[in-house]
PDB file of C-alpha atoms in Angstrom:
ATOM      1  CA  MET A  25     124.489  72.467 149.330  1.00 53.00           C
ATOM      2  CA  TYR A  26     122.417  69.850 151.074  1.00 51.00           C
ATOM      3  CA  THR A  27     118.744  69.191 151.641  1.00 52.00           C
ATOM      4  CA  GLN A  28     117.226  67.685 154.771  1.00 50.00           C
ATOM      5  CA  ILE A  29     114.204  65.615 153.814  1.00 45.00           C
ATOM      6  CA  SER A  30     110.822  66.120 155.442  1.00 36.00           C
ATOM      7  CA  LEU A  31     108.812  62.976 154.879  1.00 35.00           C
ATOM      8  CA  SER A  32     105.553  64.862 155.261  1.00 30.00           C
ATOM      9  CA  ARG A  33     106.237  66.911 152.128  1.00 28.00           C
ATOM     10  CA  GLN A  34     106.305  64.941 148.899  1.00 32.00           C
ATOM     11  CA  LEU A  35     108.010  67.789 147.007  1.00 29.00           C
ATOM     12  CA  LEU A  36     111.097  67.340 149.164  1.00 36.00           C
ATOM     13  CA  LEU A  37     111.595  63.657 148.463  1.00 42.00           C
ATOM     14  CA  PRO A  38     115.027  62.728 147.059  1.00 43.00           C
ATOM     15  CA  ARG A  39     115.749  63.214 143.364  1.00 39.00           C
ATOM     16  CA  ARG A  40     113.225  61.439 141.093  1.00 38.00           C
ATOM     17  CA  LEU A  41     111.466  59.882 144.111  1.00 39.00           C
ATOM     18  CA  VAL A  42     107.926  61.155 143.461  1.00 35.00           C
ATOM     19  CA  LEU A  43     106.094  58.160 142.132  1.00 38.00           C
ATOM     20  CA  GLN A  44     103.008  56.015 142.114  1.00 40.00           C
ATOM     21  CA  ARG A  45     102.232  52.657 140.562  1.00 42.00           C
ATOM     22  CA  THR A  46     102.127  53.259 136.810  1.00 44.00           C
ATOM     23  CA  PHE A  47      99.996  50.301 135.837  1.00 50.00           C
ATOM     24  CA  GLU A  48      97.393  48.679 138.064  1.00 59.00           C
ATOM     25  CA  SER A  49      98.656  45.277 136.959  1.00 86.00           C
ATOM     26  CA  ARG A  50     102.280  46.087 137.854  1.00 91.00           C
ATOM     27  CA  VAL A  51     103.190  45.806 141.526  1.00 94.00           C
ATOM     28  CA  LEU A  52     106.397  47.055 143.131  1.00 96.00           C
ATOM     29  CA  ILE A  53     107.280  45.562 146.514  1.00 98.00           C
ATOM     30  CA  THR A  54     110.171  46.463 148.788  1.00 97.00           C
ATOM     31  CA  VAL A  55     111.299  46.084 152.403  1.00 97.00           C
ATOM     32  CA  ALA A  56     111.747  48.838 154.995  1.00 96.00           C
ATOM     33  CA  ASN A  57     114.054  48.296 157.968  1.00 94.00           C
ATOM     34  CA  GLY A  58     112.970  51.460 159.767  1.00 95.00           C
ATOM     35  CA  PRO A  59     109.839  53.620 160.189  1.00 95.00           C
ATOM     36  CA  GLY A  60     111.323  56.479 158.160  1.00 95.00           C
ATOM     37  CA  PHE A  61     112.028  54.148 155.266  1.00 94.00           C
ATOM     38  CA  ALA A  62     108.541  52.655 155.574  1.00 93.00           C
ATOM     39  CA  GLU A  63     106.846  56.054 155.405  1.00 92.00           C
ATOM     40  CA  LEU A  64     108.947  57.165 152.463  1.00 88.00           C
ATOM     41  CA  MET A  65     108.271  53.975 150.511  1.00 84.00           C
ATOM     42  CA  ARG A  66     104.534  54.041 151.113  1.00 86.00           C
ATOM     43  CA  GLU A  67     104.325  57.694 150.079  1.00 82.00           C
ATOM     44  CA  SER A  68     106.059  56.571 146.901  1.00 80.00           C
ATOM     45  CA  GLY A  69     103.244  54.166 146.037  1.00 81.00           C
ATOM     46  CA  VAL A  70     105.259  51.008 146.665  1.00 91.00           C
ATOM     47  CA  GLU A  71     103.990  48.030 148.654  1.00 95.00           C
ATOM     48  CA  VAL A  72     106.148  47.708 151.775  1.00 96.00           C
ATOM     49  CA  ILE A  73     107.112  44.850 154.060  1.00 97.00           C
ATOM     50  CA  ASP A  74     108.023  46.211 157.498  1.00 96.00           C
ATOM     51  CA  ALA A  75     111.187  44.493 158.716  1.00 94.00           C
ATOM     52  CA  PHE A  76     112.209  46.650 161.640  1.00 91.00           C
ATOM     53  CA  ASP A  77     115.053  45.490 163.906  1.00 81.00           C
ATOM     54  CA  SER A  78     116.581  43.921 160.770  1.00 78.00           C
ATOM     55  CA  ARG A  79     114.453  40.803 160.957  1.00 89.00           C
ATOM     56  CA  ARG A  80     114.607  38.422 158.008  1.00 93.00           C
ATOM     57  CA  VAL A  81     111.769  38.510 155.497  1.00 96.00           C
ATOM     58  CA  ALA A  82     110.039  35.237 154.579  1.00 97.00           C
ATOM     59  CA  PRO A  83     109.300  34.463 150.902  1.00 98.00           C
ATOM     60  CA  GLN A  84     105.566  34.293 151.615  1.00 98.00           C
ATOM     61  CA  GLU A  85     105.581  37.928 152.767  1.00 98.00           C
ATOM     62  CA  TRP A  86     106.487  39.021 149.242  1.00 98.00           C
ATOM     63  CA  VAL A  87     103.827  36.749 147.775  1.00 98.00           C
ATOM     64  CA  ASP A  88     101.091  38.033 150.085  1.00 96.00           C
ATOM     65  CA  LEU A  89     101.433  41.617 148.805  1.00 96.00           C
ATOM     66  CA  VAL A  90     101.065  40.800 145.109  1.00 96.00           C
ATOM     67  CA  ALA A  91      97.255  40.465 145.171  1.00 88.00           C
ATOM     68  CA  ASP A  92      95.943  40.621 141.574  1.00 88.00           C
ATOM     69  CA  GLY A  93      99.092  42.035 140.003  1.00 89.00           C
ATOM     70  CA  SER A  94     100.256  40.214 136.892  1.00 93.00           C
ATOM     71  CA  GLU A  95     103.659  41.932 136.703  1.00 95.00           C
ATOM     72  CA  VAL A  96     105.733  42.001 139.868  1.00 97.00           C
ATOM     73  CA  ILE A  97     109.007  43.735 140.688  1.00 97.00           C
ATOM     74  CA  LEU A  98     110.619  42.710 143.982  1.00 98.00           C
ATOM     75  CA  ILE A  99     113.131  45.197 145.381  1.00 98.00           C
ATOM     76  CA  PRO A 100     115.190  43.738 148.267  1.00 97.00           C
ATOM     77  CA  HIS A 101     116.993  45.800 150.897  1.00 95.00           C
ATOM     78  CA  ASP A 102     119.782  43.470 152.025  1.00 95.00           C
ATOM     79  CA  PRO A 103     121.425  40.137 151.059  1.00 94.00           C
ATOM     80  CA  HIS A 104     118.964  38.074 153.120  1.00 95.00           C
ATOM     81  CA  GLY A 105     116.048  39.919 151.541  1.00 96.00           C
ATOM     82  CA  TYR A 106     117.509  39.226 148.115  1.00 97.00           C
ATOM     83  CA  GLU A 107     117.638  35.478 148.759  1.00 98.00           C
ATOM     84  CA  SER A 108     114.088  35.580 150.122  1.00 98.00           C
ATOM     85  CA  ALA A 109     112.904  37.476 147.036  1.00 98.00           C
ATOM     86  CA  LEU A 110     114.433  34.849 144.750  1.00 98.00           C
ATOM     87  CA  LEU A 111     112.418  32.148 146.525  1.00 98.00           C
ATOM     88  CA  ALA A 112     109.280  34.278 146.246  1.00 98.00           C
ATOM     89  CA  GLN A 113     109.996  34.714 142.538  1.00 98.00           C
ATOM     90  CA  GLU A 114     109.832  30.944 142.079  1.00 98.00           C
ATOM     91  CA  LEU A 115     106.451  30.775 143.818  1.00 98.00           C
ATOM     92  CA  LEU A 116     105.001  33.680 141.859  1.00 98.00           C
ATOM     93  CA  SER A 117     106.351  32.465 138.527  1.00 97.00           C
ATOM     94  CA  ALA A 118     104.720  29.100 139.145  1.00 97.00           C
ATOM     95  CA  ALA A 119     101.433  30.981 139.599  1.00 96.00           C
ATOM     96  CA  GLY A 120     101.792  32.574 136.170  1.00 96.00           C
ATOM     97  CA  LYS A 121     103.114  35.993 137.209  1.00 96.00           C
ATOM     98  CA  ALA A 122     105.838  37.894 135.379  1.00 97.00           C
ATOM     99  CA  VAL A 123     108.380  38.475 138.141  1.00 98.00           C
ATOM    100  CA  ALA A 124     111.730  40.234 138.382  1.00 98.00           C
ATOM    101  CA  VAL A 125     114.046  40.605 141.374  1.00 98.00           C
ATOM    102  CA  ILE A 126     116.165  43.747 141.438  1.00 98.00           C
ATOM    103  CA  GLN A 127     119.762  43.105 142.482  1.00 97.00           C
ATOM    104  CA  SER A 128     119.587  45.604 145.328  1.00 96.00           C
ATOM    105  CA  ARG A 129     121.331  44.545 148.517  1.00 93.00           C
ATOM    106  CA  SER A 130     120.969  47.706 150.589  1.00 95.00           C
ATOM    107  CA  PRO A 131     118.201  50.205 151.395  1.00 95.00           C
ATOM    108  CA  LEU A 132     119.991  52.890 149.369  1.00 96.00           C
ATOM    109  CA  GLN A 133     120.180  50.670 146.289  1.00 96.00           C
ATOM    110  CA  ALA A 134     116.487  49.897 146.731  1.00 96.00           C
ATOM    111  CA  LEU A 135     115.685  53.621 146.873  1.00 92.00           C
ATOM    112  CA  ALA A 136     117.719  54.266 143.743  1.00 93.00           C
ATOM    113  CA  ALA A 137     115.851  51.525 141.890  1.00 94.00           C
ATOM    114  CA  ILE A 138     112.439  52.785 142.992  1.00 91.00           C
ATOM    115  CA  SER A 139     113.307  56.346 142.026  1.00 87.00           C
ATOM    116  CA  THR A 140     113.413  55.464 138.314  1.00 85.00           C
ATOM    117  CA  HIS A 141     109.681  54.654 138.353  1.00 74.00           C
ATOM    118  CA  SER A 142     107.351  57.594 137.681  1.00 62.00           C
ATOM    119  CA  SER A 143     103.594  57.825 137.344  1.00 49.00           C
ATOM    120  CA  ASP A 144     103.933  61.272 135.795  1.00 51.00           C
ATOM    121  CA  ALA A 145     105.469  59.848 132.627  1.00 46.00           C
ATOM    122  CA  PRO A 146     104.048  56.368 131.995  1.00 49.00           C
ATOM    123  CA  ASP A 147     105.367  56.327 128.440  1.00 49.00           C
ATOM    124  CA  ALA A 148     108.872  56.837 129.796  1.00 45.00           C
ATOM    125  CA  VAL A 149     108.536  53.842 132.096  1.00 52.00           C
ATOM    126  CA  GLY A 150     107.706  51.588 129.175  1.00 68.00           C
ATOM    127  CA  ASP A 151     107.201  47.868 129.220  1.00 87.00           C
ATOM    128  CA  PHE A 152     108.019  45.518 132.060  1.00 92.00           C
ATOM    129  CA  ASP A 153     111.472  44.484 130.812  1.00 93.00           C
ATOM    130  CA  SER A 154     112.480  48.097 130.172  1.00 92.00           C
ATOM    131  CA  GLU A 155     111.478  49.197 133.654  1.00 92.00           C
ATOM    132  CA  VAL A 156     113.312  46.282 135.243  1.00 95.00           C
ATOM    133  CA  SER A 157     116.423  47.170 133.245  1.00 95.00           C
ATOM    134  CA  MET A 158     116.239  50.793 134.423  1.00 94.00           C
ATOM    135  CA  MET A 159     115.899  49.695 138.038  1.00 95.00           C
ATOM    136  CA  GLN A 160     118.777  47.228 137.791  1.00 97.00           C
ATOM    137  CA  SER A 161     121.009  49.940 136.333  1.00 97.00           C
ATOM    138  CA  ALA A 162     120.100  52.416 139.085  1.00 95.00           C
ATOM    139  CA  ALA A 163     120.792  49.864 141.820  1.00 97.00           C
ATOM    140  CA  ARG A 164     124.151  48.906 140.323  1.00 96.00           C
ATOM    141  CA  ALA A 165     125.148  52.559 139.979  1.00 96.00           C
ATOM    142  CA  THR A 166     124.634  53.203 143.703  1.00 97.00           C
ATOM    143  CA  VAL A 167     127.506  52.515 146.096  1.00 97.00           C
ATOM    144  CA  PRO A 168     126.101  51.709 149.557  1.00 97.00           C
ATOM    145  CA  ILE A 169     128.195  52.398 152.664  1.00 98.00           C
ATOM    146  CA  THR A 170     127.161  51.312 156.158  1.00 98.00           C
ATOM    147  CA  ILE A 171     128.466  53.144 159.225  1.00 98.00           C
ATOM    148  CA  ALA A 172     128.305  51.002 162.349  1.00 96.00           C
ATOM    149  CA  ARG A 173     130.083  50.105 165.565  1.00 96.00           C
ATOM    150  CA  ALA A 174     132.298  47.025 165.554  1.00 95.00           C
ATOM    151  CA  PRO A 175     130.426  44.406 167.628  1.00 94.00           C
ATOM    152  CA  ARG A 176     133.670  42.602 168.451  1.00 95.00           C
ATOM    153  CA  GLN A 177     137.357  42.703 167.600  1.00 95.00           C
ATOM    154  CA  MET A 178     137.652  42.609 163.818  1.00 93.00           C
ATOM    155  CA  GLU A 179     140.354  42.627 161.163  1.00 91.00           C
ATOM    156  CA  TYR A 180     140.905  45.340 158.568  1.00 91.00           C
ATOM    157  CA  LEU A 181     142.890  44.518 155.445  1.00 86.00           C
ATOM    158  CA  SER A 182     144.357  47.662 153.891  1.00 83.00           C
ATOM    159  CA  PRO A 183     144.667  48.171 150.101  1.00 81.00           C
ATOM    160  CA  ASN A 184     148.337  47.146 150.334  1.00 81.00           C
ATOM    161  CA  GLN A 185     147.246  43.935 152.094  1.00 83.00           C
ATOM    162  CA  GLU A 186     148.455  44.942 155.555  1.00 86.00           C
ATOM    163  CA  SER A 187     146.295  43.645 158.399  1.00 91.00           C
ATOM    164  CA  GLU A 188     145.162  45.872 161.277  1.00 92.00           C
ATOM    165  CA  ILE A 189     143.086  45.058 164.352  1.00 95.00           C
ATOM    166  CA  VAL A 190     139.828  46.955 164.837  1.00 95.00           C
ATOM    167  CA  THR A 191     138.779  46.973 168.488  1.00 96.00           C
ATOM    168  CA  ALA A 192     135.200  46.360 169.582  1.00 96.00           C
ATOM    169  CA  GLY A 193     133.200  49.577 169.688  1.00 96.00           C
ATOM    170  CA  SER A 194     135.212  51.321 166.981  1.00 97.00           C
ATOM    171  CA  VAL A 195     133.365  53.151 164.207  1.00 97.00           C
ATOM    172  CA  VAL A 196     133.574  51.148 160.979  1.00 98.00           C
ATOM    173  CA  ALA A 197     132.560  51.891 157.405  1.00 98.00           C
ATOM    174  CA  LEU A 198     131.441  48.793 155.517  1.00 97.00           C
ATOM    175  CA  VAL A 199     130.996  48.093 151.818  1.00 96.00           C
ATOM    176  CA  ASP A 200     129.783  44.603 150.933  1.00 91.00           C
ATOM    177  CA  ARG A 201     130.382  43.658 154.582  1.00 90.00           C
ATOM    178  CA  GLN A 202     134.079  44.531 154.321  1.00 93.00           C
ATOM    179  CA  ILE A 203     135.680  47.278 156.414  1.00 96.00           C
ATOM    180  CA  ILE A 204     137.028  50.102 154.241  1.00 96.00           C
ATOM    181  CA  ALA A 205     137.678  52.648 157.026  1.00 97.00           C
ATOM    182  CA  PHE A 206     137.608  52.744 160.819  1.00 97.00           C
ATOM    183  CA  GLY A 207     138.367  55.011 163.751  1.00 97.00           C
ATOM    184  CA  ASP A 208     136.808  56.766 166.727  1.00 96.00           C
ATOM    185  CA  ASP A 209     134.932  59.625 165.044  1.00 97.00           C
ATOM    186  CA  GLU A 210     131.790  58.924 163.005  1.00 97.00           C
ATOM    187  CA  VAL A 211     132.103  61.972 160.758  1.00 98.00           C
ATOM    188  CA  ASP A 212     135.780  61.333 160.023  1.00 98.00           C
ATOM    189  CA  VAL A 213     135.270  57.638 159.257  1.00 98.00           C
ATOM    190  CA  ALA A 214     132.216  58.299 157.098  1.00 98.00           C
ATOM    191  CA  PHE A 215     133.940  61.035 155.109  1.00 98.00           C
ATOM    192  CA  ARG A 216     137.050  58.916 154.521  1.00 98.00           C
ATOM    193  CA  ALA A 217     134.801  56.122 153.235  1.00 98.00           C
ATOM    194  CA  ILE A 218     133.008  58.554 150.919  1.00 98.00           C
ATOM    195  CA  ARG A 219     136.352  59.771 149.605  1.00 97.00           C
ATOM    196  CA  LEU A 220     137.388  56.184 148.908  1.00 96.00           C
ATOM    197  CA  ARG A 221     134.218  55.248 147.029  1.00 96.00           C
ATOM    198  CA  SER A 222     133.300  58.478 145.224  1.00 95.00           C
ATOM    199  CA  ASP A 223     134.865  59.809 142.028  1.00 92.00           C
ATOM    200  CA  GLN A 224     134.468  62.677 139.577  1.00 89.00           C
ATOM    201  CA  ALA A 225     131.323  61.074 138.164  1.00 91.00           C
ATOM    202  CA  SER A 226     129.562  61.042 141.558  1.00 95.00           C
ATOM    203  CA  GLU A 227     126.572  63.395 141.570  1.00 95.00           C
ATOM    204  CA  ILE A 228     124.485  62.657 144.653  1.00 96.00           C
ATOM    205  CA  ILE A 229     125.290  61.506 148.182  1.00 98.00           C
ATOM    206  CA  THR A 230     122.376  60.438 150.360  1.00 97.00           C
ATOM    207  CA  LEU A 231     122.742  60.244 154.152  1.00 97.00           C
ATOM    208  CA  VAL A 232     120.128  58.271 156.090  1.00 96.00           C
ATOM    209  CA  SER A 233     120.201  58.502 159.889  1.00 96.00           C
ATOM    210  CA  GLY A 234     119.186  55.591 162.091  1.00 95.00           C
ATOM    211  CA  ALA A 235     117.168  55.363 165.284  1.00 93.00           C
ATOM    212  CA  ASN A 236     120.299  55.643 167.431  1.00 89.00           C
ATOM    213  CA  ALA A 237     122.266  58.150 165.369  1.00 91.00           C
ATOM    214  CA  SER A 238     124.421  60.551 167.372  1.00 88.00           C
ATOM    215  CA  ALA A 239     123.000  64.074 167.527  1.00 84.00           C
ATOM    216  CA  GLY A 240     124.358  66.387 164.856  1.00 93.00           C
ATOM    217  CA  VAL A 241     126.486  63.799 163.048  1.00 96.00           C
ATOM    218  CA  VAL A 242     124.491  63.809 159.807  1.00 96.00           C
ATOM    219  CA  GLU A 243     124.362  67.608 159.677  1.00 96.00           C
ATOM    220  CA  GLU A 244     128.099  67.916 160.360  1.00 97.00           C
ATOM    221  CA  LEU A 245     128.921  65.299 157.727  1.00 98.00           C
ATOM    222  CA  ALA A 246     126.639  66.973 155.184  1.00 98.00           C
ATOM    223  CA  ARG A 247     128.370  70.309 155.749  1.00 97.00           C
ATOM    224  CA  LYS A 248     131.791  68.692 155.372  1.00 98.00           C
ATOM    225  CA  ILE A 249     130.811  67.013 152.106  1.00 98.00           C
ATOM    226  CA  SER A 250     129.361  70.246 150.740  1.00 97.00           C
ATOM    227  CA  ALA A 251     132.521  72.149 151.677  1.00 97.00           C
ATOM    228  CA  GLU A 252     135.033  69.645 150.313  1.00 96.00           C
ATOM    229  CA  LEU A 253     133.018  68.134 147.446  1.00 96.00           C
ATOM    230  CA  PRO A 254     131.055  71.183 146.239  1.00 95.00           C
ATOM    231  CA  SER A 255     129.969  69.597 142.948  1.00 95.00           C
ATOM    232  CA  VAL A 256     128.049  66.854 144.767  1.00 96.00           C
ATOM    233  CA  GLU A 257     124.417  67.225 145.853  1.00 97.00           C
ATOM    234  CA  VAL A 258     123.843  66.036 149.434  1.00 97.00           C
ATOM    235  CA  THR A 259     120.458  64.855 150.689  1.00 95.00           C
ATOM    236  CA  THR A 260     119.692  63.755 154.254  1.00 94.00           C
ATOM    237  CA  TYR A 261     116.694  62.171 155.903  1.00 89.00           C
ATOM    238  CA  PHE A 262     115.649  59.968 158.806  1.00 95.00           C
ATOM    239  CA  GLY A 263     115.369  56.255 158.030  1.00 95.00           C
ATOM    240  CA  GLY A 264     115.023  54.960 161.580  1.00 95.00           C
ATOM    241  CA  GLN A 265     116.948  51.726 160.999  1.00 94.00           C
ATOM    242  CA  ALA A 266     117.755  50.014 164.296  1.00 90.00           C
ATOM    243  CA  TRP A 267     121.295  48.710 164.041  1.00 87.00           C
ATOM    244  CA  TYR A 268     123.129  51.188 161.830  1.00 93.00           C
ATOM    245  CA  PRO A 269     123.384  54.849 162.881  1.00 95.00           C
ATOM    246  CA  LEU A 270     124.123  55.967 159.331  1.00 98.00           C
ATOM    247  CA  LEU A 271     123.597  54.606 155.822  1.00 98.00           C
ATOM    248  CA  ILE A 272     125.214  56.321 152.843  1.00 98.00           C
ATOM    249  CA  GLY A 273     124.461  56.044 149.151  1.00 97.00           C
ATOM    250  CA  ILE A 274     126.704  57.440 146.406  1.00 98.00           C
ATOM    251  CA  GLU A 275     125.267  57.858 142.923  1.00 95.00           C
TER     252      GLU A 275
END
């Protein structure tokens, strides 16, 4: 079973992702690298830095969105955003703010972190440190996979340490910037990567299509996952990221 997300309907947002800012003094800030991500984040009550075309976010951009908030949670979307958030944390801490940076290095880890925050149950969110801990745990529990095209000839190192050449233009599946699967077919490569990184504890797989995603790929992949991994819930939606046709999150 899979669900295709309609961003215009809040009830169809991914699991747990119906949220607003719980305390006026607590500000959550994240980065969106596509219009779909931006819309989803803003509907979720989070302050958003638009970083379309994968541009790098400056530390001051985080700072500018804090306004009067006294407690600040910065939720990066990639490794560069994480480094930028750490610099912003220094600036905000010097100004007397309580600041935490979530160790999220992908849009899917950022979504998982945000999804633990709920305005419907403020008592469950708890104090600042407790909420940060919940977000860190959610981000760490999410395995992000990037499906892309190899921009040049690359090297793949198999689990038994054998090296293979990946030609430019091949479909690659990346985890932490390392190739874990490659080939010519997007659905096949993506599913092999999911098989490699999922286990019996995996409950949810989220598929986020990019601006240049091939027609029907997400739907075909979702059907394949549902058929071969029936215990897993599959959710799909449009993120609109520029460079990566498909982003995958496994929780």
